[in-house]
């Protein structure tokens, strides 16, 4: 039986693509083990009933800090733990999703002559993947523009694997959940929790006009609701069960530009207006949004230009260009198949091992 060790963590973005691929791994009959930190990845992976091993981890910062010194010892300990675990597990391949916990695992695998494969979700590679890249047999990347930033010889655009459950939504259930009717298009607004106030404020001042043309479902973020009541407006702080049904009922989306969300919307072929987090951010969402716009997969409205007037103007344009966006997404070379193409490539690599 083929044994695969998965690694990556620190944020949900380094874990969810692994989880999205679990049904495909099981389809191929591969045995999975996860090596990670005691952080968010532990709770997420253990829910999937996959054997989990915790190692020590530290962060390599790009600035002077005493913790850079102390964390070196934690990273060294994590390397020793990884080396011991990999010798015991004897995997055929290590698949990293990035994050600092993956660095000692990848280095230990390389020393043990276990092939290392990585996946980069961001447009520009993070520090962990930059450190891993020289030891990788193959590197997948999400954004078409990322190829220019990667020096690994063997690489391929793969998008970001999305959860198969997202494709199982039912439009009628989604409309019922929101109290909406058929016949009027549905606009989904996902402001997120970070910086959502700016989107929420512009939306609140636009809603009286928007409900003439749209039924609006609004994921406000926790504690960030707005004062507006109308039969064509439904707000949720967040949605756990039924999100796939809301997606199925949705005709267009206003969203931030986090990588995982973008590729979920692309896989679902949803026309989107992106308002990337700008003020107070390091700019990664701006780069994500610009890349999607360049491919014809999205329209972008700068957060600094966001007003009720610009919001309504861009939504009118989105209505006109939605078919064009969907056509561009459909022509994309990246796969939206829950990781099947990635696993096919892994299988080919294992044959050459």
C-alpha positions as semicolon CSV with decimal commas, in nm:
position;residue;x (nm);y (nm);z (nm)
1;X;0,000;0,000;0,000
2;X;0,124;0,349;-0,089
3;X;0,202;0,555;0,222
4;X;0,188;0,934;0,210
5;X;0,291;1,173;0,487
6;X;0,111;1,507;0,473
7;X;0,248;1,816;0,643
8;X;0,174;2,186;0,666
9;X;0,012;2,415;0,916
10;X;0,002;2,738;1,109
11;X;-0,318;2,856;0,936
12;X;-0,624;2,680;0,798
13;X;-0,507;2,774;0,448
14;X;-0,215;2,533;0,487
15;X;-0,447;2,249;0,587
16;X;-0,781;2,275;0,404
17;X;-0,642;2,174;0,060
18;X;-0,509;1,855;0,222
19;X;-0,855;1,789;0,368
20;X;-1,018;1,862;0,031
21;X;-0,807;1,586;-0,124
22;X;-0,886;1,316;0,133
23;X;-1,171;1,160;-0,075
24;X;-0,936;1,138;-0,375
25;X;-0,661;0,978;-0,163
26;X;-0,909;0,720;-0,036
27;X;-1,025;0,652;-0,391
28;X;-0,664;0,558;-0,477
29;X;-0,635;0,346;-0,162
30;X;-0,342;0,542;-0,019
31;X;-0,259;0,535;0,351
32;X;-0,226;0,881;0,507
33;X;-0,036;1,009;0,809
34;X;-0,003;1,373;0,914
35;X;0,294;1,544;1,080
36;X;0,220;1,888;1,219
37;X;0,236;2,119;1,517
38;X;0,002;2,144;1,813
39;X;-0,174;2,431;1,633
40;X;-0,488;2,460;1,421
41;X;-0,393;2,174;1,189
42;X;-0,408;1,922;1,475
43;X;-0,776;1,989;1,547
44;X;-0,870;1,998;1,179
45;X;-0,691;1,676;1,082
46;X;-0,797;1,473;1,385
47;X;-1,160;1,534;1,283
48;X;-1,076;1,341;0,965
49;X;-0,958;1,035;1,165
50;X;-0,609;1,048;1,013
51;X;-0,313;0,942;1,235
52;X;-0,148;1,261;1,361
53;X;0,202;1,318;1,501
54;X;0,296;1,643;1,673
55;X;0,645;1,791;1,643
56;X;0,809;2,100;1,786
57;X;0,810;2,399;1,554
58;X;0,938;2,754;1,539
59;X;0,894;3,052;1,313
60;X;1,168;3,204;1,100
61;X;1,101;3,577;1,107
62;X;1,224;3,830;0,852
63;X;1,309;4,076;1,129
64;X;1,537;4,084;1,435
65;X;1,383;3,911;1,734
66;X;1,511;3,713;2,031
67;X;1,258;3,447;1,936
68;X;1,453;3,384;1,615
69;X;1,731;3,248;1,836
70;X;1,514;3,042;2,071
71;X;1,301;2,906;1,787
72;X;1,611;2,761;1,620
73;X;1,626;2,508;1,902
74;X;1,258;2,422;1,851
75;X;1,314;2,377;1,478
76;X;1,614;2,152;1,549
77;X;1,404;1,946;1,787
78;X;1,130;1,926;1,521
79;X;1,387;1,802;1,269
80;X;1,500;1,522;1,500
81;X;1,139;1,425;1,570
82;X;1,058;1,430;1,197
83;X;1,361;1,215;1,116
84;X;1,259;0,957;1,375
85;X;0,894;0,955;1,265
86;X;0,977;0,918;0,897
87;X;1,217;0,632;0,963
88;X;0,938;0,459;1,154
89;X;0,652;0,532;0,908
90;X;0,861;0,469;0,594
91;X;0,639;0,672;0,361
92;X;0,670;0,662;-0,016
93;X;0,634;1,040;-0,040
94;X;0,600;1,354;0,172
95;X;0,349;1,616;0,053
96;X;0,392;1,961;0,208
97;X;0,137;2,242;0,202
98;X;0,373;2,500;0,348
99;X;0,392;2,671;0,684
100;X;0,697;2,657;0,909
101;X;0,615;2,315;1,054
102;X;0,675;2,166;0,708
103;X;1,040;2,276;0,687
104;X;1,198;2,022;0,928
105;X;0,974;1,747;0,787
106;X;1,089;1,820;0,430
107;X;1,457;1,837;0,528
108;X;1,436;1,507;0,717
109;X;1,260;1,343;0,422
110;X;1,530;1,462;0,183
111;X;1,804;1,318;0,403
112;X;1,616;0,987;0,410
113;X;1,581;0,996;0,029
114;X;1,203;1,020;0,051
115;X;1,060;1,230;-0,236
116;X;0,925;1,568;-0,125
117;X;0,644;1,745;-0,310
118;X;0,503;2,084;-0,214
119;X;0,209;2,306;-0,306
120;X;0,213;2,688;-0,298
121;X;-0,125;2,858;-0,257
122;X;-0,012;3,221;-0,265
123;X;0,086;3,410;-0,578
124;X;0,435;3,471;-0,442
125;X;0,593;3,180;-0,249
126;X;0,605;3,204;0,128
127;X;0,934;3,173;0,316
128;X;0,872;2,811;0,415
129;X;0,822;2,700;0,056
130;X;1,126;2,900;-0,052
131;X;1,332;2,704;0,200
132;X;1,180;2,373;0,092
133;X;1,196;2,430;-0,285
134;X;1,560;2,317;-0,340
135;X;1,473;1,981;-0,183
136;X;1,147;1,927;-0,375
137;X;1,103;1,665;-0,643
138;X;0,800;1,858;-0,772
139;X;0,616;2,180;-0,682
140;X;0,252;2,261;-0,758
141;X;0,131;2,619;-0,759
142;X;-0,214;2,779;-0,760
143;X;-0,189;3,105;-0,957
144;X;-0,072;3,113;-1,321
145;X;0,162;3,405;-1,245
146;X;0,342;3,208;-0,973
147;X;0,550;3,020;-1,232
148;X;0,768;3,331;-1,269
149;X;0,857;3,319;-0,898
150;X;0,950;2,950;-0,873
151;X;1,295;2,819;-0,964
152;X;1,209;2,449;-0,933
153;X;1,245;2,275;-1,268
154;X;0,955;2,031;-1,229
155;X;0,640;2,227;-1,150
156;X;0,279;2,263;-1,264
157;X;-0,019;2,490;-1,218
158;X;-0,282;2,304;-1,015
159;X;-0,512;2,564;-0,863
160;X;-0,616;2,484;-0,507
161;X;-0,809;2,162;-0,436
162;X;-1,160;2,242;-0,311
163;X;-1,391;2,038;-0,092
164;X;-1,610;1,802;-0,301
165;X;-1,907;1,885;-0,074
166;X;-1,919;2,235;-0,227
167;X;-2,044;2,081;-0,552
168;X;-2,334;1,908;-0,379
169;X;-2,537;2,220;-0,306
170;X;-2,904;2,249;-0,394
171;X;-3,037;2,581;-0,525
172;X;-3,388;2,538;-0,386
173;X;-3,254;2,455;-0,039
174;X;-3,033;2,764;-0,057
175;X;-3,322;2,989;-0,154
176;X;-3,535;2,844;0,126
177;X;-3,257;2,894;0,380
178;X;-3,242;3,262;0,286
179;X;-3,618;3,308;0,247
180;X;-3,572;3,404;-0,119
181;X;-3,775;3,330;-0,432
182;X;-3,683;3,213;-0,779
183;X;-3,675;3,473;-1,055
184;X;-3,454;3,742;-0,900
185;X;-3,073;3,694;-0,905
186;X;-2,895;3,627;-0,576
187;X;-2,588;3,828;-0,471
188;X;-2,365;3,674;-0,204
189;X;-2,154;3,921;-0,005
190;X;-1,868;3,766;0,191
191;X;-1,696;4,041;0,384
192;X;-1,506;3,814;0,617
193;X;-1,414;3,908;0,971
194;X;-1,097;4,107;0,898
195;X;-1,175;4,453;0,768
196;X;-1,539;4,364;0,695
197;X;-1,662;4,696;0,829
198;X;-1,559;4,879;0,512
199;X;-1,752;4,643;0,287
200;X;-2,045;4,634;0,527
201;X;-2,063;5,014;0,545
202;X;-2,065;5,055;0,165
203;X;-2,317;4,773;0,133
204;X;-2,548;4,919;0,398
205;X;-2,560;5,250;0,216
206;X;-2,630;5,073;-0,115
207;X;-2,887;4,814;-0,012
208;X;-3,200;5,021;-0,075
209;X;-3,099;5,038;-0,440
210;X;-2,950;4,688;-0,466
211;X;-3,264;4,505;-0,349
212;X;-3,445;4,644;-0,654
213;X;-3,221;4,422;-0,869
214;X;-3,086;4,154;-0,635
215;X;-3,171;3,927;-0,347
216;X;-2,873;3,978;-0,116
217;X;-2,736;3,718;0,124
218;X;-2,467;3,865;0,347
219;X;-2,208;3,675;0,552
220;X;-2,123;3,962;0,784
221;X;-1,856;3,815;1,010
222;X;-1,906;3,768;1,383
223;X;-2,053;4,074;1,553
224;X;-2,049;4,278;1,232
225;X;-2,416;4,284;1,134
226;X;-2,579;4,593;0,984
227;X;-2,913;4,761;1,050
228;X;-3,121;4,679;0,744
229;X;-3,438;4,476;0,705
230;X;-3,600;4,372;0,380
231;X;-3,750;4,051;0,234
232;X;-3,469;4,049;-0,024
233;X;-3,191;4,077;0,232
234;X;-3,072;3,796;0,459
235;X;-2,773;3,822;0,691
236;X;-2,576;3,549;0,867
237;X;-2,272;3,602;1,090
238;X;-2,138;3,280;0,942
239;X;-2,278;2,964;0,786
240;X;-2,158;2,616;0,872
241;X;-2,425;2,378;0,749
242;X;-2,588;2,481;0,422
243;X;-2,306;2,691;0,275
244;X;-2,294;2,470;-0,033
245;X;-2,668;2,533;-0,084
246;X;-2,619;2,910;-0,061
247;X;-2,343;2,883;-0,319
248;X;-2,576;2,685;-0,547
249;X;-2,840;2,960;-0,520
250;X;-2,588;3,239;-0,584
251;X;-2,558;3,418;-0,918
252;X;-2,272;3,658;-0,830
253;X;-2,036;3,718;-0,537
254;X;-1,869;4,012;-0,365
255;X;-1,568;3,881;-0,175
256;X;-1,230;3,951;-0,026
257;X;-0,942;3,781;-0,210
258;X;-0,805;3,508;0,012
259;X;-0,660;3,231;-0,206
260;X;-0,876;2,942;-0,085
261;X;-1,200;3,138;-0,123
262;X;-1,103;3,253;-0,471
263;X;-1,041;2,903;-0,600
264;X;-1,362;2,774;-0,443
265;X;-1,557;3,044;-0,627
266;X;-1,368;2,970;-0,948
267;X;-1,439;2,598;-0,919
268;X;-1,809;2,681;-0,876
269;X;-1,795;2,920;-1,175
270;X;-1,934;3,214;-0,979
271;X;-1,891;3,563;-1,130
272;X;-1,709;3,771;-0,869
273;X;-1,633;4,126;-0,770
274;X;-1,325;4,123;-0,550
275;X;-1,250;4,390;-0,290
276;X;-0,908;4,277;-0,163
277;X;-0,796;4,365;0,186
278;X;-0,560;4,657;0,143
279;X;-0,555;4,896;0,436
280;X;-0,339;4,745;0,712
281;X;-0,244;4,434;0,510
282;X;0,081;4,313;0,350
283;X;-0,082;4,317;0,006
284;X;-0,116;3,945;-0,069
285;X;-0,489;3,976;-0,140
286;X;-0,422;4,260;-0,385
287;X;-0,183;4,036;-0,581
288;X;-0,435;3,749;-0,573
289;X;-0,713;3,972;-0,704
290;X;-0,494;4,124;-0,976
291;X;-0,399;3,777;-1,098
292;X;-0,762;3,667;-1,117
293;X;-0,855;3,986;-1,303
294;X;-0,565;3,934;-1,545
295;X;-0,700;3,588;-1,632
296;X;-1,052;3,729;-1,681
297;X;-1,183;3,536;-1,378
298;X;-1,288;3,836;-1,168
299;X;-1,350;4,209;-1,151
300;X;-1,162;4,412;-0,890
301;X;-1,262;4,716;-0,688
302;X;-0,989;4,870;-0,472
303;X;-1,076;4,904;-0,105
304;X;-0,946;5,260;-0,117
305;X;-1,194;5,337;-0,398
306;X;-1,487;5,164;-0,229
307;X;-1,797;5,385;-0,193
308;X;-2,168;5,308;-0,232
309;X;-2,150;5,461;-0,580
310;X;-1,846;5,263;-0,699
311;X;-1,994;4,945;-0,551
312;X;-2,320;4,984;-0,744
313;X;-2,135;5,080;-1,063
314;X;-1,910;4,773;-1,048
315;X;-2,206;4,545;-0,978
316;X;-2,383;4,677;-1,287
317;X;-2,069;4,602;-1,489
318;X;-2,043;4,259;-1,330
319;X;-2,394;4,176;-1,450
320;X;-2,289;4,262;-1,803
321;X;-1,961;4,068;-1,787
322;X;-2,066;3,763;-1,586
323;X;-2,096;3,529;-1,885
324;X;-1,752;3,635;-2,003
325;X;-1,603;3,561;-1,660
326;X;-1,761;3,217;-1,645
327;X;-1,631;3,136;-1,995
328;X;-1,276;3,237;-1,893
329;X;-1,292;3,024;-1,578
330;X;-1,417;2,727;-1,776
331;X;-1,125;2,753;-2,021
332;X;-0,868;2,760;-1,741
333;X;-0,595;2,497;-1,754
334;X;-0,597;2,451;-1,376
335;X;-0,807;2,161;-1,253
336;X;-1,106;2,199;-1,022
337;X;-1,127;1,831;-0,945
338;X;-1,062;1,797;-0,573
339;X;-0,696;1,716;-0,633
340;X;-0,737;1,426;-0,877
341;X;-0,484;1,576;-1,121
342;X;-0,237;1,636;-0,837
343;X;-0,268;1,276;-0,722
344;X;-0,222;1,155;-1,080
345;X;0,108;1,346;-1,091
346;X;0,209;1,205;-0,753
347;X;0,137;0,857;-0,882
348;X;0,365;0,916;-1,181
349;X;0,640;1,044;-0,952
350;X;0,614;0,735;-0,734
351;X;0,665;0,513;-1,038
352;X;0,999;0,691;-1,098
353;X;1,107;0,668;-0,735
